[in-house]
Short mmCIF file of C-alpha atoms in Angstrom, two decimals:
data_model
loop_
_atom_site.label_atom_id
_atom_site.label_comp_id
_atom_site.label_asym_id
_atom_site.label_seq_id
_atom_site.Cartn_x
_atom_site.Cartn_y
_atom_site.Cartn_z
CA MET A 1 0.03 0.00 -0.05
CA ARG A 2 2.86 2.40 0.79
CA VAL A 3 4.31 2.03 -2.66
CA LEU A 4 0.74 2.49 -4.12
CA TYR A 5 0.12 5.93 -2.47
CA GLN A 6 3.76 7.00 -3.10
CA SER A 7 3.14 6.17 -6.78
CA PHE A 8 0.01 8.25 -6.73
CA GLY A 9 1.84 11.12 -5.18
CA ALA A 10 4.77 11.04 -7.54
CA LEU A 11 2.64 10.77 -10.74
CA GLY A 12 0.48 13.59 -9.39
CA VAL A 13 3.61 15.82 -8.96
CA VAL A 14 4.59 15.05 -12.47
CA ALA A 15 1.11 15.92 -13.66
CA LEU A 16 1.24 19.18 -11.71
CA TRP A 17 4.52 20.22 -13.19
CA LEU A 18 3.50 19.40 -16.63
CA GLY A 19 0.20 21.14 -16.14
CA MET A 20 1.76 24.27 -14.95
CA THR A 21 4.26 24.29 -17.82
CA VAL A 22 1.51 24.02 -20.28
CA GLY A 23 -0.36 26.64 -18.42
CA LEU A 24 2.52 29.11 -18.82
CA VAL A 25 2.66 28.31 -22.47
CA GLY A 26 -1.13 29.05 -22.70
CA LEU A 27 -0.57 32.52 -21.17
CA VAL A 28 1.89 33.49 -24.03
CA PRO A 29 -0.68 34.43 -26.69
CA PHE A 30 -2.53 36.57 -23.99
CA VAL A 31 0.65 38.42 -23.13
CA TRP A 32 1.82 38.69 -26.71
CA PRO A 33 -1.18 38.57 -29.02
CA GLN A 34 1.12 38.63 -32.14
CA VAL A 35 2.04 35.00 -31.28
CA THR A 36 -0.53 33.05 -33.28
CA TRP A 37 1.17 29.73 -33.75
CA ILE A 38 0.40 28.33 -30.26
CA PRO A 39 -2.71 26.10 -30.81
CA PHE A 40 -4.75 27.27 -27.86
CA GLN A 41 -7.62 24.90 -28.59
CA MET A 42 -5.01 22.14 -27.60
CA VAL A 43 -3.12 23.85 -24.92
CA ARG A 44 -6.16 24.75 -22.76
CA PRO A 45 -7.49 21.17 -22.49
CA LEU A 46 -3.93 19.86 -21.94
CA HIS A 47 -3.53 22.18 -19.02
CA GLY A 48 -7.03 21.41 -17.61
CA THR A 49 -6.66 17.60 -17.91
CA LEU A 50 -3.20 17.53 -16.44
CA VAL A 51 -4.03 19.73 -13.36
CA MET A 52 -7.14 17.61 -12.75
CA ALA A 53 -4.93 14.47 -13.01
CA TRP A 54 -2.76 16.08 -10.26
CA ILE A 55 -5.62 16.90 -8.05
CA LEU A 56 -7.20 13.39 -8.40
CA ALA A 57 -3.78 11.56 -8.00
CA GLY A 58 -2.80 13.83 -5.13
CA ALA A 59 -6.12 13.24 -3.33
CA SER A 60 -5.86 9.42 -3.93
CA ALA A 61 -2.26 9.47 -2.48
CA THR A 62 -3.11 11.49 0.64
CA VAL A 63 -6.39 9.71 1.35
CA TYR A 64 -4.88 6.18 0.82
CA HIS A 65 -2.03 7.24 3.10
CA ALA A 66 -4.31 8.43 5.79
CA LEU A 67 -6.67 5.44 5.66
CA PHE A 68 -3.76 3.05 5.64
CA ALA A 69 -2.41 4.69 8.69
CA LEU A 70 -5.76 4.56 10.47
CA VAL A 71 -7.02 0.93 9.61
CA GLY A 72 -3.90 -0.85 8.36
CA PRO A 73 -3.95 -3.08 5.23
CA VAL A 74 -7.29 -4.20 3.93
CA ARG A 75 -7.55 -7.37 1.71
CA GLY A 76 -7.96 -6.47 -1.92
CA VAL A 77 -7.65 -2.72 -1.62
CA THR A 78 -3.97 -2.44 -2.71
CA ALA A 79 -4.55 -4.61 -5.80
CA SER A 80 -7.78 -2.65 -6.66
CA GLY A 81 -5.75 0.60 -6.01
CA TRP A 82 -3.14 -0.52 -8.58
CA TRP A 83 -5.96 -0.99 -11.08
CA GLN A 84 -7.18 2.55 -10.34
CA LEU A 85 -3.68 3.99 -10.85
CA GLY A 86 -3.15 1.89 -14.01
CA GLY A 87 -6.47 2.87 -15.46
CA GLY A 88 -6.11 6.59 -14.57
CA LEU A 89 -2.55 6.74 -16.06
CA PHE A 90 -3.69 4.93 -19.22
CA ALA A 91 -6.69 7.36 -19.67
CA THR A 92 -4.57 10.39 -18.93
CA LEU A 93 -1.93 9.42 -21.41
CA GLY A 94 -4.57 8.47 -24.00
CA ILE A 95 -6.25 11.79 -23.63
CA VAL A 96 -3.03 13.77 -23.93
CA TRP A 97 -2.14 11.76 -27.13
CA ASP A 98 -5.69 12.66 -28.42
CA TYR A 99 -5.27 16.36 -27.70
CA LEU A 100 -1.85 16.46 -29.42
CA HIS A 101 -3.61 14.94 -32.42
CA LEU A 102 -6.50 17.57 -32.19
CA HIS A 103 -9.02 14.98 -31.30
CA PHE A 104 -11.53 16.40 -28.84
CA GLY A 105 -14.92 15.71 -27.20
CA GLY A 106 -15.33 19.43 -26.89
CA ARG A 107 -17.10 19.82 -23.46
CA GLU A 108 -15.45 22.55 -21.37
CA TYR A 109 -13.14 20.96 -18.75
CA LEU A 110 -13.93 17.52 -19.89
CA GLU A 111 -12.68 18.21 -23.42
CA PHE A 112 -11.56 14.63 -24.02
CA SER A 113 -13.67 12.22 -26.22
CA PRO A 114 -16.32 10.48 -24.19
CA ASP A 115 -14.81 7.28 -25.46
CA TRP A 116 -12.45 7.65 -22.40
CA SER A 117 -15.24 8.10 -20.01
CA PRO A 118 -16.04 4.47 -19.22
CA MET A 119 -12.41 3.92 -18.17
CA ILE A 120 -12.49 7.10 -15.98
CA GLY A 121 -15.71 6.01 -14.45
CA MET A 122 -14.27 2.65 -13.60
CA VAL A 123 -11.28 4.32 -12.01
CA ALA A 124 -13.59 6.55 -10.00
CA MET A 125 -15.67 3.49 -8.96
CA LEU A 126 -12.52 1.59 -7.80
CA PHE A 127 -11.52 4.59 -5.64
CA ALA A 128 -14.95 4.95 -4.09
CA LEU A 129 -15.15 1.16 -3.28
CA ASN A 130 -11.60 1.28 -1.77
CA VAL A 131 -12.49 4.21 0.34
CA LEU A 132 -15.71 2.61 1.56
CA ARG A 133 -13.98 -0.62 2.34
CA MET A 134 -11.40 1.13 4.55
CA VAL A 135 -13.65 3.66 6.16
CA VAL A 136 -16.12 0.88 7.40
CA ARG A 137 -13.25 -0.50 9.43
CA LEU A 138 -12.85 2.75 11.47
CA PRO A 139 -14.28 2.66 14.89
CA ARG A 140 -17.49 4.39 15.45
CA PRO A 141 -18.42 7.29 15.59
CA TRP A 142 -16.45 8.12 12.46
CA PRO A 143 -14.42 11.26 12.42
CA VAL A 144 -15.54 14.08 10.19
CA TYR A 145 -12.83 13.44 7.55
CA ALA A 146 -14.19 9.78 6.97
CA TRP A 147 -17.54 11.38 6.19
CA MET A 148 -15.83 13.81 3.82
CA TRP A 149 -13.84 11.08 2.00
CA VAL A 150 -16.89 8.91 1.47
CA THR A 151 -19.06 11.83 0.26
CA GLY A 152 -16.12 13.07 -1.86
CA ALA A 153 -15.40 9.70 -3.43
CA VAL A 154 -19.07 8.78 -4.07
CA GLY A 155 -19.85 12.33 -5.23
CA LEU A 156 -17.00 12.21 -7.84
CA MET A 157 -18.49 9.10 -9.33
CA VAL A 158 -22.09 10.52 -9.49
CA ALA A 159 -21.02 13.87 -10.71
CA PHE A 160 -18.85 12.48 -13.41
CA ALA A 161 -21.72 10.34 -14.63
CA GLU A 162 -24.12 13.30 -14.50
CA ALA A 163 -21.62 15.27 -16.72
CA HIS A 164 -22.32 12.76 -19.44
CA LEU A 165 -26.08 13.19 -19.53
CA TRP A 166 -25.58 15.28 -22.70
CA LEU A 167 -25.11 12.06 -24.57
CA LEU A 168 -28.86 11.42 -24.15
CA PRO A 169 -30.77 13.06 -27.00
CA GLU A 170 -33.23 14.49 -24.56
CA VAL A 171 -30.51 16.48 -22.79
CA GLY A 172 -27.83 17.05 -25.45
CA GLY A 173 -30.59 18.18 -28.07
CA GLN A 174 -31.91 20.84 -25.69
CA ILE A 175 -29.60 23.71 -25.27
CA VAL A 176 -30.95 24.98 -21.84
CA ARG A 177 -31.10 21.45 -20.30
CA ASP A 178 -27.63 20.54 -21.65
CA THR A 179 -25.83 23.65 -20.36
CA THR A 180 -27.72 23.56 -16.89
CA PHE A 181 -26.85 19.82 -16.26
CA GLN A 182 -23.31 20.39 -17.56
CA TRP A 183 -22.48 22.95 -14.95
CA LYS A 184 -24.69 21.28 -12.33
CA ALA A 185 -22.34 18.33 -12.61
CA TYR A 186 -19.17 20.46 -12.70
CA GLY A 187 -20.22 22.18 -9.47
CA SER A 188 -20.57 18.85 -7.72
CA LEU A 189 -17.45 17.35 -9.32
CA ILE A 190 -15.30 20.18 -7.97
CA GLY A 191 -17.21 20.10 -4.59
CA SER A 192 -16.41 16.40 -4.38
CA TRP A 193 -12.64 16.63 -4.87
CA ASN A 194 -12.73 19.51 -2.46
CA MET A 195 -14.41 17.30 0.13
CA LEU A 196 -11.54 14.63 -0.25
CA ILE A 197 -8.88 17.36 0.16
CA TYR A 198 -10.50 19.08 3.05
CA GLY A 199 -10.89 15.77 4.67
CA VAL A 200 -7.08 15.22 4.39
CA GLN A 201 -6.45 18.57 5.92
CA PHE A 202 -8.65 17.76 8.83
CA TYR A 203 -6.89 14.49 9.28
CA TRP A 204 -3.55 16.11 9.49
CA LEU A 205 -4.77 19.01 11.73
CA GLU A 206 -6.12 16.51 14.17
CA ARG A 207 -2.87 14.43 14.11
CA LEU A 208 -0.63 17.38 14.67
CA SER A 209 -2.71 19.57 17.02
CA SER A 210 -3.20 19.31 20.72
CA GLU A 211 -6.91 19.63 20.32
CA SER A 212 -8.48 16.28 21.13
CA GLY A 213 -11.82 15.51 19.50
CA LEU A 214 -11.24 18.12 16.68
CA ALA A 215 -12.66 15.67 14.14
CA HIS A 216 -15.63 14.73 16.15
CA SER A 217 -16.77 18.16 17.24
CA LYS A 218 -20.26 19.51 16.47
CA SER A 219 -18.57 22.49 14.77
CA ALA A 220 -16.69 20.21 12.47
CA PHE A 221 -19.85 18.34 11.40
CA PHE A 222 -21.81 21.61 11.08
CA PHE A 223 -19.29 22.71 8.50
CA PHE A 224 -19.10 19.40 6.82
CA PHE A 225 -22.86 19.52 6.23
CA LEU A 226 -22.70 23.09 5.09
CA GLY A 227 -20.00 21.96 2.63
CA LEU A 228 -22.12 19.02 1.48
CA PHE A 229 -25.11 21.41 1.09
CA ASN A 230 -22.98 23.55 -1.16
CA LEU A 231 -21.63 20.62 -3.10
CA LEU A 232 -25.20 19.50 -3.88
CA PHE A 233 -26.91 22.88 -4.50
CA ASN A 234 -24.36 25.62 -5.31
CA TRP A 235 -23.90 25.35 -9.01
CA GLY A 236 -26.46 27.69 -10.42
CA HIS A 237 -24.32 30.88 -10.00
CA HIS A 238 -22.41 29.51 -13.15
CA LEU A 239 -25.63 29.93 -15.09
CA TYR A 240 -27.27 33.22 -14.49
CA PRO A 241 -27.21 34.28 -18.26
CA VAL A 242 -28.80 30.92 -19.23
CA PRO A 243 -32.56 31.13 -19.67
CA MET A 244 -33.60 28.49 -17.17
CA ALA A 245 -36.23 28.90 -14.46
CA SER A 246 -35.64 31.84 -12.27
CA PHE A 247 -36.27 29.77 -9.25
CA ILE A 248 -33.08 27.88 -9.91
CA LYS A 249 -31.19 31.27 -9.98
CA HIS A 250 -32.87 32.30 -6.66
CA VAL A 251 -31.85 28.98 -5.09
CA ALA A 252 -28.32 29.44 -6.40
CA TYR A 253 -28.05 32.96 -4.88
CA ALA A 254 -29.47 31.91 -1.56
CA VAL A 255 -27.06 28.88 -1.30
CA SER A 256 -24.04 30.82 -2.40
CA MET A 257 -24.76 33.29 0.41
CA THR A 258 -24.30 30.53 3.05
CA GLU A 259 -20.64 30.89 2.33
CA TRP A 260 -20.78 33.94 4.54
CA ILE A 261 -21.14 31.55 7.44
CA LEU A 262 -17.88 29.90 6.46
CA LEU A 263 -16.08 33.22 5.96
CA LEU A 264 -17.28 34.69 9.25
CA LYS A 265 -16.09 31.51 11.02
CA ILE A 266 -12.66 31.73 9.46
CA VAL A 267 -12.24 35.41 10.24
CA GLY A 268 -13.66 34.86 13.83
CA ASP A 269 -11.22 32.06 14.51
CA TRP A 270 -8.30 34.16 13.17
CA TRP A 271 -9.37 37.07 15.26
CA ARG A 272 -9.68 35.03 18.45
CA GLN A 273 -6.36 33.11 17.54
CA LYS A 274 -8.45 29.90 17.72
CA GLY A 275 -8.30 26.77 15.65
CA PRO A 276 -5.63 24.09 15.35
CA GLU A 277 -2.08 24.96 15.23
CA THR A 278 -0.84 25.43 11.60
CA LYS A 279 2.38 27.41 12.05
CA SER A 280 4.32 24.25 11.48
CA LEU A 281 2.40 23.59 8.35
CA PRO A 282 3.20 26.52 6.08
CA PHE A 283 1.19 25.17 3.04
CA PHE A 284 -1.93 24.59 5.24
CA ARG A 285 -1.59 27.95 6.74
CA SER A 286 -1.28 29.65 3.27
CA ALA A 287 -4.27 27.57 2.14
CA GLN A 288 -6.40 28.95 5.14
CA GLY A 289 -5.58 32.53 3.71
CA TRP A 290 -6.56 31.60 0.22
CA VAL A 291 -9.76 30.02 1.37
CA ALA A 292 -10.74 33.32 2.94
CA ALA A 293 -9.71 35.32 -0.09
CA ASN A 294 -11.54 33.00 -2.55
CA LEU A 295 -14.61 33.00 -0.36
CA VAL A 296 -14.81 36.80 -0.63
CA LEU A 297 -14.39 36.60 -4.33
CA ALA A 298 -16.84 33.59 -4.74
CA ILE A 299 -19.58 35.36 -2.61
CA ALA A 300 -19.11 38.64 -4.79
CA LEU A 301 -19.23 36.71 -8.01
CA SER A 302 -22.51 34.93 -6.90
CA ILE A 303 -24.35 38.21 -6.49
CA PRO A 304 -26.35 38.52 -9.68
CA ALA A 305 -25.61 42.28 -10.04
CA VAL A 306 -21.82 41.65 -9.72
CA ASN A 307 -22.01 38.47 -11.80
CA LEU A 308 -23.59 40.39 -14.66
CA TRP A 309 -20.26 42.32 -15.03
CA THR A 310 -17.66 39.52 -14.15
CA HIS A 311 -19.35 36.60 -15.96
CA GLY A 312 -17.24 35.76 -19.08
CA THR A 313 -14.23 37.85 -17.94
CA PRO A 314 -10.88 36.73 -16.57
CA VAL A 315 -12.19 37.50 -12.95
CA THR A 316 -13.75 34.02 -13.18
CA VAL A 317 -10.37 32.48 -14.15
CA ALA A 318 -8.78 34.36 -11.18
CA HIS A 319 -11.34 32.64 -8.91
CA ALA A 320 -10.57 29.24 -10.57
CA MET A 321 -6.79 29.68 -10.23
CA GLY A 322 -7.02 30.95 -6.69
CA SER A 323 -9.01 27.98 -5.57
CA THR A 324 -7.32 25.29 -7.49
CA ILE A 325 -3.81 26.44 -6.60
CA GLY A 326 -4.29 28.27 -3.39
CA ILE A 327 -6.54 25.84 -1.76
CA ASN A 328 -6.41 22.43 -3.39
CA THR A 329 -2.78 22.45 -4.57
CA PHE A 330 -1.41 24.01 -1.45
CA LEU A 331 -3.29 21.54 0.86
CA LEU A 332 -2.05 18.49 -1.26
CA LEU A 333 1.46 19.77 -1.26
CA GLY A 334 1.37 20.26 2.50
CA ALA A 335 -0.10 16.72 3.00
CA LEU A 336 2.53 15.16 0.75
CA HIS A 337 5.16 16.70 2.70
CA ASN A 338 3.71 15.64 6.05
CA MET A 339 3.40 12.01 4.62
CA ALA A 340 7.21 12.02 4.06
CA GLY A 341 7.98 13.85 7.31
CA ARG A 342 9.85 16.60 5.47
CA SER A 343 9.24 20.34 5.95
CA VAL A 344 9.22 22.85 3.20
CA PRO A 345 11.36 26.05 3.90
CA PRO A 346 8.89 28.72 4.63
CA MET A 347 10.68 30.95 2.18
CA LEU A 348 9.70 28.69 -0.68
CA VAL A 349 6.06 28.69 0.51
CA GLY A 350 6.30 32.50 0.66
CA LEU A 351 7.40 32.61 -2.93
CA CYS A 352 4.59 30.35 -3.90
CA ASN A 353 2.08 32.73 -2.24
CA LEU A 354 3.80 35.69 -4.08
CA GLY A 355 3.64 34.00 -7.39
CA LEU A 356 -0.04 32.96 -6.88
CA ALA A 357 -0.85 36.55 -5.77
CA GLY A 358 0.69 37.79 -9.03
CA LEU A 359 -1.15 35.20 -11.11
CA VAL A 360 -4.52 35.88 -9.51
CA GLY A 361 -4.03 39.70 -9.26
CA GLY A 362 -2.96 40.11 -12.81
CA LEU A 363 -6.21 38.15 -13.96
CA LEU A 364 -8.34 40.21 -11.64
CA GLY A 365 -6.82 43.36 -13.04
CA GLU A 366 -7.26 42.21 -16.56
CA GLY A 367 -10.89 41.33 -15.75
CA ILE A 368 -11.67 44.66 -14.18
CA ALA A 369 -10.13 46.41 -17.23
CA ASP A 370 -12.20 44.16 -19.47
CA MET A 371 -15.36 45.25 -17.67
CA ALA A 372 -14.28 48.86 -18.06
CA LYS A 373 -13.58 48.22 -21.81
CA ALA A 374 -10.00 49.16 -21.17
CA ALA A 375 -8.27 45.81 -21.37
CA GLY A 376 -4.70 46.22 -22.59
CA GLY A 377 -3.14 42.78 -21.76
CA TRP A 378 -1.02 44.23 -18.91
CA GLY A 379 -2.90 42.05 -16.46
CA TYR A 380 -1.93 39.00 -18.31
CA GLY A 381 1.74 40.07 -18.12
CA VAL A 382 1.45 40.31 -14.27
CA SER A 383 -0.20 36.90 -14.27
CA ALA A 384 2.57 35.42 -16.43
CA LEU A 385 5.20 36.74 -13.94
CA GLY A 386 3.40 35.36 -11.02
CA GLY A 387 2.72 32.07 -12.72
CA GLY A 388 6.35 31.78 -13.74
CA LEU A 389 7.51 32.34 -10.15
CA LEU A 390 5.06 29.64 -9.00
CA TRP A 391 6.25 27.23 -11.63
CA GLY A 392 9.93 27.92 -10.65
CA VAL A 393 9.16 27.07 -7.02
CA VAL A 394 7.30 23.86 -7.91
CA THR A 395 10.11 22.93 -10.19
CA LEU A 396 12.56 23.44 -7.41
CA LEU A 397 10.56 21.43 -4.91
CA ALA A 398 10.01 18.62 -7.37
CA GLY A 399 13.30 18.58 -9.20
CA GLN A 400 15.71 18.92 -6.19
CA GLY A 401 14.19 16.06 -4.26
CA LEU A 402 14.04 18.18 -1.19
CA SER A 403 10.36 17.33 -0.96
CA LEU A 404 8.02 15.89 -3.39
CA LEU A 405 9.49 13.31 -5.70
CA ALA A 406 12.12 12.13 -3.25
CA ALA A 407 9.88 12.61 -0.30
CA VAL A 408 7.34 10.18 -1.61
CA TYR A 409 10.16 7.69 -1.73
CA PRO A 410 11.72 8.40 1.67
CA SER A 411 15.14 7.30 2.76
CA LYS A 412 15.66 3.82 4.08
CA GLU A 413 15.49 4.69 7.77
CA LYS A 414 12.00 6.22 7.36
CA ALA A 415 10.74 3.51 4.89
CA GLY A 416 9.27 1.52 7.66
CA ARG A 417 7.60 4.44 9.44
CA VAL A 418 4.15 5.48 8.40
CA LEU A 419 3.49 9.09 9.53
CA MET B 1 -28.89 12.38 13.65
CA ARG B 2 -26.08 12.75 11.18
CA GLY B 3 -27.49 10.00 9.02
CA THR B 4 -30.83 11.72 9.04
CA VAL B 5 -29.42 15.00 7.99
CA LEU B 6 -27.51 13.16 5.18
CA ALA B 7 -30.63 11.35 4.06
CA ILE B 8 -32.59 14.68 3.95
CA LEU B 9 -29.87 16.41 1.96
CA LEU B 10 -29.69 13.55 -0.63
CA CYS B 11 -33.50 13.35 -1.01
CA GLY B 12 -33.79 17.03 -1.40
CA TYR B 13 -30.98 16.83 -3.98
CA ALA B 14 -32.83 14.09 -5.94
CA VAL B 15 -36.10 15.89 -5.95
CA PHE B 16 -34.53 19.24 -6.83
CA SER B 17 -32.57 17.47 -9.69
CA VAL B 18 -35.70 15.92 -11.10
CA TRP B 19 -37.53 19.28 -10.90
CA VAL B 20 -34.63 21.02 -12.68
CA TYR B 21 -34.81 18.46 -15.45
CA GLN B 22 -38.57 18.59 -15.95
CA GLU B 23 -39.60 22.11 -15.21
CA GLY B 24 -36.47 24.14 -14.57
CA THR B 25 -35.01 23.77 -17.99
CA ARG B 26 -38.15 23.78 -20.03
CA HIS B 27 -37.88 26.22 -22.95
CA PRO B 28 -39.91 26.56 -26.09
CA GLU B 29 -37.05 27.44 -28.37
CA ALA B 30 -34.28 25.33 -26.83
CA SER B 31 -34.73 22.05 -28.80
CA LEU B 32 -32.22 21.61 -31.62
CA SER B 33 -33.04 20.74 -35.22
CA GLU B 34 -31.13 17.98 -36.91
CA ALA B 35 -28.82 20.51 -38.61
CA ALA B 36 -28.18 22.28 -35.33
CA ARG B 37 -27.41 19.02 -33.58
CA ARG B 38 -24.72 18.20 -36.26
CA GLY B 39 -23.43 21.85 -35.81
CA LYS B 40 -23.15 21.24 -32.20
CA GLN B 41 -21.07 18.12 -32.82
CA GLN B 42 -18.85 20.23 -35.16
CA PHE B 43 -18.49 22.83 -32.35
CA GLN B 44 -17.46 20.17 -29.99
CA ASN B 45 -15.07 18.30 -32.47
CA ALA B 46 -13.17 21.60 -33.06
CA ASN B 47 -13.12 22.28 -29.36
CA CYS B 48 -14.41 25.77 -29.97
CA VAL B 49 -15.21 26.20 -26.23
CA ALA B 50 -11.45 26.34 -25.53
CA CYS B 51 -11.35 29.84 -26.99
CA HIS B 52 -15.03 31.06 -27.36
CA GLN B 53 -17.93 31.19 -24.91
CA LEU B 54 -21.66 30.50 -25.13
CA PHE B 55 -23.66 32.30 -22.41
CA GLY B 56 -20.27 33.47 -21.03
CA LEU B 57 -19.08 29.92 -20.44
CA GLY B 58 -15.88 28.96 -22.18
CA GLY B 59 -12.42 30.31 -23.01
CA TYR B 60 -11.45 33.97 -23.26
CA MET B 61 -9.14 33.87 -26.33
CA GLY B 62 -11.89 34.75 -28.68
CA PRO B 63 -15.39 36.53 -28.44
CA ASP B 64 -18.55 35.11 -26.94
CA LEU B 65 -20.53 33.55 -29.70
CA THR B 66 -24.06 33.64 -28.12
CA LEU B 67 -25.12 36.51 -30.26
CA VAL B 68 -22.69 36.14 -33.07
CA THR B 69 -25.30 35.56 -35.68
CA SER B 70 -26.71 39.09 -34.85
CA ARG B 71 -23.32 40.73 -35.07
CA ARG B 72 -21.94 39.08 -38.27
CA SER B 73 -23.70 38.04 -41.48
CA GLU B 74 -23.82 34.43 -42.40
CA ALA B 75 -21.40 34.95 -45.26
CA GLU B 76 -18.81 36.34 -42.81
CA ILE B 77 -19.23 33.54 -40.40
CA ARG B 78 -18.99 30.95 -43.18
CA TRP B 79 -15.88 32.54 -44.35
CA ILE B 80 -14.26 32.45 -40.94
CA LEU B 81 -15.24 28.78 -40.36
CA GLN B 82 -13.73 27.86 -43.75
CA ASN B 83 -10.62 30.02 -43.41
CA GLY B 84 -9.84 30.85 -39.81
CA MET B 85 -9.05 34.55 -38.87
CA GLY B 86 -6.19 36.13 -36.89
CA ARG B 87 -5.41 33.83 -33.95
CA MET B 88 -8.15 31.58 -34.82
CA PRO B 89 -7.00 28.50 -36.79
CA ASN B 90 -8.85 27.31 -39.76
CA PRO B 91 -11.41 24.79 -38.41
CA GLY B 92 -11.40 23.20 -41.92
CA LEU B 93 -15.15 23.05 -42.36
CA ASP B 94 -16.84 22.34 -45.62
CA GLU B 95 -19.97 24.09 -46.79
CA ALA B 96 -22.31 21.52 -45.14
CA GLY B 97 -20.35 21.62 -41.90
CA SER B 98 -20.38 25.44 -41.92
CA ASP B 99 -24.19 25.41 -42.48
CA ASP B 100 -24.76 23.13 -39.58
CA LEU B 101 -22.59 25.14 -37.30
CA ILE B 102 -24.31 28.28 -38.25
CA ALA B 103 -27.70 26.56 -37.59
CA TYR B 104 -26.47 25.72 -34.08
CA LEU B 105 -25.25 29.32 -33.48
CA ARG B 106 -28.65 30.59 -34.66
CA ALA B 107 -30.30 28.20 -32.23
CA VAL B 108 -28.24 29.43 -29.25
CA ARG B 109 -29.05 33.07 -30.28
CA ALA B 110 -32.76 32.27 -30.50
CA VAL B 111 -32.74 30.73 -26.91
CA SER B 112 -31.00 33.80 -25.42
CA SER B 113 -33.37 36.25 -26.88
CA VAL B 114 -36.69 34.44 -26.06
CA PRO B 115 -37.66 35.20 -22.48
CA ARG B 116 -38.60 32.10 -20.54
CA PRO B 117 -42.30 32.03 -20.09
#
């Protein structure tokens, strides 16, 4: 099992580095519009698929590691985990091959041919079954992170299936229904992998903090159910311009505003210096900051009057980057380091934050200029600088073996010790 | 208690999803003709969404195409689809493919302008 989750981690880091490299290439035609030879219709899906591969592989690595530490080996899980890894790797490589040959399915974020979807669905099912088989062995009552992993793993499977409803003529042949169900599924898909990753964060915070019962507290479960509520119902804010029933938009607005509760809790804890100790976990600490920042942006974007201006501008991309990198990636990087018992120099984490601030800030600036019809591309330049810095740090972390690639294959004296 | 809350949420989700499918997305102009369905397939095969948006959803390299059939003539759109333009590569569509994709874009435009009853 140890080699299994280490392999997921290592492959995930490779996917992250490749995804970030392709992402930087994708920024070039925005910064220099005279560059017309970069096939953006290929670059964008390459970037999207590789970073999703990182998130799913990273989540698999960290969840398997935690569950193995909690319940020990479970018969059949390791073998099935290898099938999951093999299937995921085969599908990812096949999709990349397709993209390089300009063969697409053409659905945003899932731009690969639906011919790959049965394999990806099988991979998702294997993961969900493995998680269930391990979680049921935990003593009752289950900690909150077990609930998060189960709902995340099952949610991934269900949302991925829902994202393919367009293949039915009744859905794909009706524009409003097709678009609505597409983004309904995407909202739940992202919420599901967020659940997996937040569960990993909770697991590590409980392990490393002095607060006993952290993962069994009423507060923890309140926020789990709030998160699940958002996973299930908070997708409509993507669809304000789509002519669906106004009731859906009202529900979307109301559900989005429940994020205020989360934001106020984070700010309140920070104000009162409450919450588990994260000083020793620089990536986790950074992620908390990005959660707050992205909540503010998400709440703003969910207000219809604001959404009217920001929808279809780089402000949306800023939110996507801020969340995917600042929250998901930072949490996964932190967890991978914890798994190997290695610390990241705070300065490198600081540089990551600086780079991400540049990337997100540049996109926000470009988006605001776009709204004012004054876009000139300077924002993309700032994003490119920030993105480049971030890429440099991840390259350093991965390439030097100080952390990720070497960390997931720890030195011999640590090999027998599961953290 | 937690199991009950979970069950309520999941039941609520199922009911809401069915309602969204039946009533929430009902629209008199939203069904695609055969030509528009073929055009939608062309749109997906060329991965137009990487650079363009429909209803503000998609990439930002090119313009939003929701109302493009109001902004440009059919001849202009056909020329672009068969030759490319600027940073847009040549999608390599023939006459029939162009007609189908234009039919799809017209259908999108029709949906966006007809208020939901």
